[in-house]
Short mmCIF file of N, CA and C in Angstrom, two decimals:
data_model
loop_
_atom_site.label_atom_id
_atom_site.label_comp_id
_atom_site.label_asym_id
_atom_site.label_seq_id
_atom_site.Cartn_x
_atom_site.Cartn_y
_atom_site.Cartn_z
N MET A 1360 128.66 130.19 148.38
CA MET A 1360 129.49 129.21 147.73
C MET A 1360 130.79 129.86 147.23
N TYR A 1361 130.68 131.10 146.79
CA TYR A 1361 131.88 131.79 146.32
C TYR A 1361 132.87 131.98 147.46
N ASP A 1362 132.35 132.24 148.64
CA ASP A 1362 133.23 132.38 149.81
C ASP A 1362 133.95 131.07 150.11
N PHE A 1363 133.23 129.98 149.92
CA PHE A 1363 133.84 128.68 150.15
C PHE A 1363 135.01 128.43 149.19
N LEU A 1364 134.80 128.82 147.93
CA LEU A 1364 135.87 128.63 146.95
C LEU A 1364 137.08 129.50 147.26
N GLN A 1365 136.82 130.69 147.74
CA GLN A 1365 137.95 131.56 148.09
C GLN A 1365 138.69 131.02 149.31
N GLN A 1366 137.95 130.46 150.23
CA GLN A 1366 138.59 129.92 151.43
C GLN A 1366 139.38 128.66 151.12
N SER A 1367 138.90 127.87 150.17
CA SER A 1367 139.59 126.62 149.88
C SER A 1367 140.72 126.79 148.89
N GLY A 1368 141.00 127.99 148.48
CA GLY A 1368 142.09 128.23 147.54
C GLY A 1368 141.55 128.43 146.13
N ASP A 1369 142.45 128.47 145.21
CA ASP A 1369 142.08 128.69 143.82
C ASP A 1369 141.27 127.49 143.31
N PHE A 1370 140.14 127.79 142.70
CA PHE A 1370 139.26 126.72 142.21
C PHE A 1370 139.94 125.90 141.12
N ARG A 1371 140.69 126.58 140.27
CA ARG A 1371 141.38 125.88 139.19
C ARG A 1371 142.42 124.89 139.75
N SER A 1372 143.12 125.31 140.75
CA SER A 1372 144.11 124.39 141.33
C SER A 1372 143.41 123.23 142.03
N LEU A 1373 142.21 123.46 142.52
CA LEU A 1373 141.45 122.38 143.13
C LEU A 1373 141.07 121.35 142.08
N LEU A 1374 140.65 121.84 140.89
CA LEU A 1374 140.28 120.91 139.83
C LEU A 1374 141.49 120.20 139.24
N MET A 1375 142.61 120.89 139.18
CA MET A 1375 143.80 120.31 138.57
C MET A 1375 144.61 119.48 139.56
N ASN A 1376 144.18 119.41 140.78
CA ASN A 1376 144.87 118.61 141.78
C ASN A 1376 144.89 117.16 141.31
N SER A 1377 145.96 116.48 141.51
CA SER A 1377 146.09 115.11 141.01
C SER A 1377 145.06 114.18 141.64
N GLN A 1378 144.61 114.50 142.84
CA GLN A 1378 143.62 113.66 143.48
C GLN A 1378 142.22 113.94 142.94
N ALA A 1379 141.91 115.19 142.60
CA ALA A 1379 140.57 115.54 142.15
C ALA A 1379 140.42 115.43 140.63
N TYR A 1380 141.49 115.58 139.88
CA TYR A 1380 141.41 115.58 138.42
C TYR A 1380 141.68 114.18 137.90
N ASN A 1381 140.69 113.61 137.21
CA ASN A 1381 140.83 112.27 136.66
C ASN A 1381 140.41 112.30 135.19
N PRO A 1382 141.36 112.20 134.26
CA PRO A 1382 140.99 112.28 132.84
C PRO A 1382 140.09 111.13 132.40
N LEU A 1383 140.24 109.98 133.01
CA LEU A 1383 139.38 108.85 132.65
C LEU A 1383 137.93 109.15 133.03
N LEU A 1384 137.75 109.73 134.21
CA LEU A 1384 136.41 110.09 134.65
C LEU A 1384 135.81 111.17 133.74
N GLN A 1385 136.64 112.11 133.32
CA GLN A 1385 136.17 113.17 132.43
C GLN A 1385 135.75 112.58 131.08
N LYS A 1386 136.52 111.65 130.55
CA LYS A 1386 136.17 111.02 129.28
C LYS A 1386 134.91 110.18 129.41
N LEU A 1387 134.78 109.48 130.51
CA LEU A 1387 133.58 108.68 130.75
C LEU A 1387 132.35 109.57 130.84
N LEU A 1388 132.48 110.68 131.53
CA LEU A 1388 131.38 111.63 131.63
C LEU A 1388 131.03 112.22 130.26
N ALA A 1389 132.03 112.50 129.45
CA ALA A 1389 131.79 113.02 128.10
C ALA A 1389 131.05 112.00 127.25
N VAL A 1390 131.41 110.73 127.36
CA VAL A 1390 130.74 109.67 126.61
C VAL A 1390 129.29 109.54 127.06
N VAL A 1391 129.06 109.60 128.36
CA VAL A 1391 127.69 109.49 128.88
C VAL A 1391 126.84 110.67 128.41
N VAL A 1392 127.39 111.88 128.47
CA VAL A 1392 126.65 113.06 128.03
C VAL A 1392 126.38 112.99 126.52
N ALA A 1393 127.38 112.59 125.74
CA ALA A 1393 127.19 112.46 124.29
C ALA A 1393 126.14 111.40 123.97
N GLY A 1394 126.16 110.30 124.70
CA GLY A 1394 125.14 109.27 124.51
C GLY A 1394 123.75 109.78 124.84
N GLY A 1395 123.65 110.54 125.91
CA GLY A 1395 122.36 111.12 126.28
C GLY A 1395 121.84 112.09 125.23
N VAL A 1396 122.74 112.91 124.69
CA VAL A 1396 122.33 113.85 123.63
C VAL A 1396 121.89 113.07 122.39
N PHE A 1397 122.61 112.01 122.05
CA PHE A 1397 122.25 111.19 120.90
C PHE A 1397 120.88 110.55 121.09
N VAL A 1398 120.63 110.01 122.27
CA VAL A 1398 119.33 109.38 122.55
C VAL A 1398 118.21 110.41 122.47
N LEU A 1399 118.43 111.61 123.00
CA LEU A 1399 117.41 112.65 122.91
C LEU A 1399 117.15 113.06 121.46
N ALA A 1400 118.22 113.20 120.68
CA ALA A 1400 118.05 113.57 119.27
C ALA A 1400 117.31 112.47 118.51
N LEU A 1401 117.63 111.22 118.79
CA LEU A 1401 116.93 110.11 118.15
C LEU A 1401 115.46 110.08 118.54
N MET A 1402 115.18 110.34 119.80
CA MET A 1402 113.81 110.35 120.28
C MET A 1402 113.00 111.46 119.60
N PHE A 1403 113.57 112.65 119.51
CA PHE A 1403 112.86 113.75 118.86
C PHE A 1403 112.69 113.50 117.36
N SER A 1404 113.67 112.87 116.72
CA SER A 1404 113.53 112.60 115.29
C SER A 1404 112.45 111.55 115.04
N VAL A 1405 112.32 110.57 115.91
CA VAL A 1405 111.26 109.57 115.76
C VAL A 1405 109.89 110.22 115.95
N VAL A 1406 109.78 111.10 116.92
CA VAL A 1406 108.51 111.80 117.14
C VAL A 1406 108.19 112.69 115.94
N LEU A 1407 109.18 113.40 115.43
CA LEU A 1407 108.97 114.25 114.26
C LEU A 1407 108.55 113.42 113.05
N PHE A 1408 109.19 112.27 112.83
CA PHE A 1408 108.83 111.39 111.72
C PHE A 1408 107.39 110.91 111.88
N ALA A 1409 106.98 110.55 113.07
CA ALA A 1409 105.61 110.09 113.30
C ALA A 1409 104.61 111.20 113.03
N VAL A 1410 104.93 112.42 113.43
CA VAL A 1410 104.03 113.55 113.19
C VAL A 1410 103.91 113.83 111.70
N VAL A 1411 105.03 113.84 110.99
CA VAL A 1411 105.00 114.10 109.54
C VAL A 1411 104.23 113.00 108.82
N LEU A 1412 104.44 111.75 109.21
CA LEU A 1412 103.73 110.64 108.60
C LEU A 1412 102.22 110.74 108.87
N THR A 1413 101.84 111.10 110.06
CA THR A 1413 100.42 111.25 110.39
C THR A 1413 99.78 112.39 109.62
N VAL A 1414 100.45 113.53 109.55
CA VAL A 1414 99.91 114.66 108.79
C VAL A 1414 99.78 114.30 107.32
N GLY A 1415 100.75 113.61 106.77
CA GLY A 1415 100.69 113.18 105.37
C GLY A 1415 99.54 112.22 105.12
N ALA A 1416 99.33 111.27 106.02
CA ALA A 1416 98.23 110.32 105.87
C ALA A 1416 96.88 111.02 105.97
N VAL A 1417 96.76 111.97 106.87
CA VAL A 1417 95.50 112.72 107.00
C VAL A 1417 95.25 113.56 105.75
N ALA A 1418 96.27 114.20 105.21
CA ALA A 1418 96.11 115.00 103.99
C ALA A 1418 95.74 114.12 102.81
N TRP A 1419 96.39 112.96 102.68
CA TRP A 1419 96.04 112.04 101.59
C TRP A 1419 94.60 111.56 101.73
N GLY A 1420 94.18 111.19 102.94
CA GLY A 1420 92.81 110.75 103.17
C GLY A 1420 91.79 111.84 102.87
N TYR A 1421 92.11 113.07 103.23
CA TYR A 1421 91.21 114.19 102.95
C TYR A 1421 91.05 114.38 101.44
N LEU A 1422 92.17 114.39 100.72
CA LEU A 1422 92.08 114.56 99.27
C LEU A 1422 91.37 113.39 98.60
N TRP A 1423 91.61 112.18 99.08
CA TRP A 1423 90.93 111.01 98.52
C TRP A 1423 89.42 111.10 98.77
N TRP A 1424 89.03 111.52 99.96
CA TRP A 1424 87.61 111.63 100.29
C TRP A 1424 86.94 112.73 99.48
N LYS A 1425 87.61 113.86 99.31
CA LYS A 1425 87.01 114.97 98.56
C LYS A 1425 86.94 114.69 97.06
N SER A 1426 87.78 113.82 96.55
CA SER A 1426 87.78 113.56 95.10
C SER A 1426 86.95 112.35 94.72
N ARG A 1427 86.23 111.75 95.65
CA ARG A 1427 85.46 110.55 95.32
C ARG A 1427 84.33 110.84 94.35
N ALA A 1428 83.71 112.01 94.43
CA ALA A 1428 82.63 112.35 93.50
C ALA A 1428 83.18 112.52 92.08
N ILE A 1429 84.35 113.11 91.97
CA ILE A 1429 84.96 113.28 90.65
C ILE A 1429 85.34 111.93 90.07
N ARG A 1430 85.85 111.03 90.89
CA ARG A 1430 86.22 109.70 90.40
C ARG A 1430 84.99 108.92 89.96
N LYS A 1431 83.88 109.06 90.70
CA LYS A 1431 82.64 108.37 90.32
C LYS A 1431 82.12 108.93 89.00
N GLN A 1432 82.19 110.23 88.85
CA GLN A 1432 81.72 110.87 87.62
C GLN A 1432 82.58 110.43 86.43
N MET A 1433 83.85 110.23 86.62
CA MET A 1433 84.71 109.78 85.52
C MET A 1433 84.42 108.33 85.15
N ARG A 1434 83.98 107.51 86.12
CA ARG A 1434 83.66 106.11 85.82
C ARG A 1434 82.35 105.98 85.07
N ASP A 1435 81.39 106.85 85.36
CA ASP A 1435 80.08 106.78 84.71
C ASP A 1435 80.20 107.14 83.24
N ASN A 1436 79.18 106.71 82.47
CA ASN A 1436 79.14 107.07 81.06
C ASN A 1436 78.81 108.55 80.93
N PRO A 1437 79.30 109.19 79.88
CA PRO A 1437 78.97 110.60 79.71
C PRO A 1437 77.47 110.78 79.46
N PRO A 1438 76.87 111.82 80.00
CA PRO A 1438 75.42 112.01 79.84
C PRO A 1438 75.07 112.42 78.40
N GLY A 1439 74.25 111.60 77.75
CA GLY A 1439 73.78 111.91 76.40
C GLY A 1439 74.89 111.98 75.38
N GLY A 1440 74.50 112.30 74.17
CA GLY A 1440 75.50 112.45 73.12
C GLY A 1440 75.93 111.11 72.57
N LEU A 1441 76.65 111.16 71.48
CA LEU A 1441 77.12 109.96 70.82
C LEU A 1441 78.63 110.07 70.67
N VAL A 1442 79.31 109.07 71.16
CA VAL A 1442 80.76 109.06 71.06
C VAL A 1442 81.15 108.01 70.03
N LEU A 1443 81.81 108.45 68.98
CA LEU A 1443 82.28 107.54 67.94
C LEU A 1443 83.78 107.39 68.07
N GLU A 1444 84.20 106.16 68.10
CA GLU A 1444 85.62 105.91 68.15
C GLU A 1444 85.98 105.01 66.97
N GLY A 1445 87.06 105.30 66.33
CA GLY A 1445 87.49 104.46 65.22
C GLY A 1445 88.25 105.27 64.20
N GLU A 1446 88.37 104.68 63.02
CA GLU A 1446 89.10 105.33 61.94
C GLU A 1446 88.12 105.93 60.95
N VAL A 1447 88.57 106.94 60.28
CA VAL A 1447 87.76 107.57 59.23
C VAL A 1447 88.41 107.25 57.90
N ILE A 1448 87.62 106.71 57.00
CA ILE A 1448 88.10 106.44 55.64
C ILE A 1448 87.32 107.33 54.70
N ARG A 1449 88.04 108.11 53.98
CA ARG A 1449 87.39 109.04 53.06
C ARG A 1449 87.54 108.49 51.64
N GLU A 1450 86.41 108.41 50.99
CA GLU A 1450 86.44 107.94 49.60
C GLU A 1450 86.53 109.14 48.68
N VAL A 1451 87.40 109.05 47.73
CA VAL A 1451 87.57 110.13 46.77
C VAL A 1451 86.73 109.78 45.54
N ASN A 1452 85.86 110.70 45.17
CA ASN A 1452 84.99 110.50 44.02
C ASN A 1452 85.54 111.34 42.86
N PRO A 1453 86.11 110.68 41.84
CA PRO A 1453 86.70 111.45 40.74
C PRO A 1453 85.68 112.25 39.93
N SER A 1454 84.43 111.83 39.94
CA SER A 1454 83.44 112.56 39.14
C SER A 1454 83.10 113.91 39.76
N ARG A 1455 83.30 114.05 41.07
CA ARG A 1455 83.01 115.33 41.72
C ARG A 1455 84.26 116.18 41.82
N ASN A 1456 85.31 115.73 41.24
CA ASN A 1456 86.58 116.45 41.23
C ASN A 1456 87.16 116.60 42.65
N ASP A 1457 86.99 115.55 43.47
CA ASP A 1457 87.55 115.55 44.83
C ASP A 1457 89.04 115.31 44.76
N LYS A 1458 89.75 116.05 45.53
CA LYS A 1458 91.19 115.86 45.61
C LYS A 1458 91.54 115.45 47.04
N PRO A 1459 92.35 114.44 47.19
CA PRO A 1459 92.79 114.10 48.56
C PRO A 1459 93.70 115.20 49.09
N ASP A 1460 93.46 115.59 50.32
CA ASP A 1460 94.24 116.70 50.88
C ASP A 1460 95.56 116.24 51.48
N ASN A 1461 95.75 114.96 51.66
CA ASN A 1461 97.00 114.39 52.20
C ASN A 1461 97.44 115.07 53.50
N GLY A 1462 96.50 115.45 54.31
CA GLY A 1462 96.83 116.03 55.61
C GLY A 1462 97.30 117.46 55.56
N VAL A 1463 97.20 118.11 54.39
CA VAL A 1463 97.66 119.50 54.26
C VAL A 1463 96.48 120.43 54.25
#
């Protein structure tokens, strides 16, 4: 092929020839190539998004499945013991010389 180019003259002059060189064709080819690159990038980004979404869903499902025993245990009543909830009112008995501590 190199011999052919040498025989046909300078390759650059062949490309720059008014009959062979068409700027409109070059621009059209650039638009087509840019569009193809854009479509490929979009396709790969959609695939990457689907993979990340799938991995995230699998990880969430795994953690949800492994924590079900802990969630059940938290819903159940505590084993034994007495849990008192409410307010404490302390009565001060002056005959025993009780002093209110006022939180100090």
